[in-house]
Amino acid sequence: MPFLGQDWRSPGWRWVKTEDGWKRCEPFSPALEDGNSQLNDISHTVIITGDDEDEEIYSTEDCEFAAKKRKKDHFRNNTDSQCFYREKWIYVHKESTRERHGYCTLGEAFNRLDFSSAIQDIRRFNYVVKLLQLIAKSQLTSLSGAAQKNYFNILDKIVRKVMEDQYNPRLIKDLLQDLSSTLCILIRGVGKSVLVGNINIWICRLETVLLWQQQLKNLQINKQVSSGLTLSDLPLHMLNNILYRFSDGWDIITLGQVTPTLYMLSEDRQLWKKLCQYHFAEKQFCRHLILSEKGHIDWKLMYFALQKYYPIKEQYGDTLHFCRHCSILFWKDTGHPCTASDPNTCFMPVSPQHFIDLFKF
């Protein structure tokens, strides 16, 4: 079978998506490319003159080795960037083969999929936050040292974004609560658990998380001043349609606190019944019937009661996708160099929990 790279021990070439299709690229900066172009143009030998004016002749292979070493040294000394991967996809392999040695770890995938840019996209923001929350609950120690550092850097960007844009602070508060609980347990049992790094680093991280929690607690939502059409100016049937679009009960309650009209609409029994039927099966909510004083089913209390026993359906504007043909995990809009004849039939969306499960061996 044909190999992807020059050496069967190599993971293969790196590819980037352009307007003209997928093109192979070298993982180094344009500055290095210009700096090494002179070495690459030499076809036979290079003559270097020392202090003793003796000439030493080096072959082309030696020059290529020196150029590669310069690239590695540049990467090690470059502290501004977190990673050096241009592609935003990763091959998920669970066993060693002749072409690929070792396994794909959760930390490696976390570093490669560019979550720092994903949080700037409102369609992916909730997805990334939910993924970070799942990692905080059970998989934090599974990350490598570099991945843990990247994790807290991304979390810092998320908190800054929420403080500036005031977008969905409740979701971040839940994430920080789970993370602080996990860090407290890990620090107390430092001799019983595996922590990458000095204990003082983790204590500092815990203090940072507690500081973030205090900042979000003191967050004041700025009142928007607008002379145009507002939410309260919409007719009742449009407001009702908006409420029926929500899939989270807490969002309905929050919106109901804006005006008396929205509160009245948010207490509609039919609205909460539809929400229960969307998230839970009939057998599930029949086992936990809650009746009101008038003898009717209290669908609002039913929703929050069932939420404690069963998981609710998750909705995201955009998710990671997995290609069953290539075994590659990627963001759908960036794509990947798929070799299938009909790639769209091989793609499947990956939920945050499914992402975690992909790297459990």
Phi, psi and omega in degrees: 000150180287145178264157183278334185236185180288332185235137182293344176276352182274147177287356177109177180285162173261140184234144176235149182269125179237177178296331181269004182118194181275132180232145179283140180223160175263137185280060174214162188288159177300330179296319178292324181297319178291322181292329182265357183296327180293322178291324182288334181284343181284122188264337186240286185221163175236134181252122180245129181257125181268191180293328180274008177060022172274139182268132175241130184256127180246142180283172179296325180297321177296322179294319178296320178297318179295322180294318178296322179294323177297322179296316180297317179297324179295318180296320181292326183272349181275103183262357183284319183266149182276326181213169186238026182262127178274321180284148182249045176214163182214140176279123182263104179239135186253003179211155180282137175232177179293327180279329185226123180258143178087191184235160174269120185263164177298319179296321179296316178295322181296324179284328189276336191268010169056059178287340178298320177281331183295327182289345177280347178265120184297335179288333185255352187302308181298325180296313181294319180297317178296321178296317178296326179292319178295320177295321180296327183287320189218343189244013184296320180285350178281344180282147174288172180300317179294321180291323177295319177296317178296323179301311182286332174294318177294319179298321177298319178294324179295314180297319179297320180296318180294320180294326181277312185268346182056041183260119173050058180293333181298321180296320181288325178298319178296319179297313182293327177295315178294321181293317180295323177296317179295317180295322178298317180294318181293321182289322178295320180258046186299330180278346184258346182238162182265114177242127178274118180109172180289148180299329179295329177295318181289325175295320177296320178295320177297317178298323178295318179297317178296324177294318177299318179298320179293322179295318179290328178294325180271005182293128178253123179284122180287135179282126181281125178260115183220138179266359181267202181289133179247175181296324182291341181279350181286149178292163186299320183293329178286320176297321179294321178295325178297315181296325180288346178277344183283141178250000180242126181297326180293328176294323178295316179296318180297316179293327179293344179274358184284308181222158176302325179295315179293327177296317179299316180291326182288345179265008181295128182297322182295325178298313181288331176294316178298323180293319178295319181291333179287317187271331189232152177282161183298324179294328183289311182278349173285337179281343185231052181291133177236121183258145176277181180295333180274000179090003178270159177288128178271092187292331179294312177294327178299318182300311183287334175288317180292332180296335179283337184257328187230148177287146178266160178289142181252138178237133180224146179293326179208144181226167168292154178235153179239130178266114181292335181283317184260350185057045182242136177258131189201162169278135190297322183287336177274331177070190178202161181287078183282141181258003180284152179291325177231085188300325185298334179283347182262351185274141174220136179292148182241118177285164178303319179292323177295324177301315179296318183294334181297335186248021173262125184250000000 
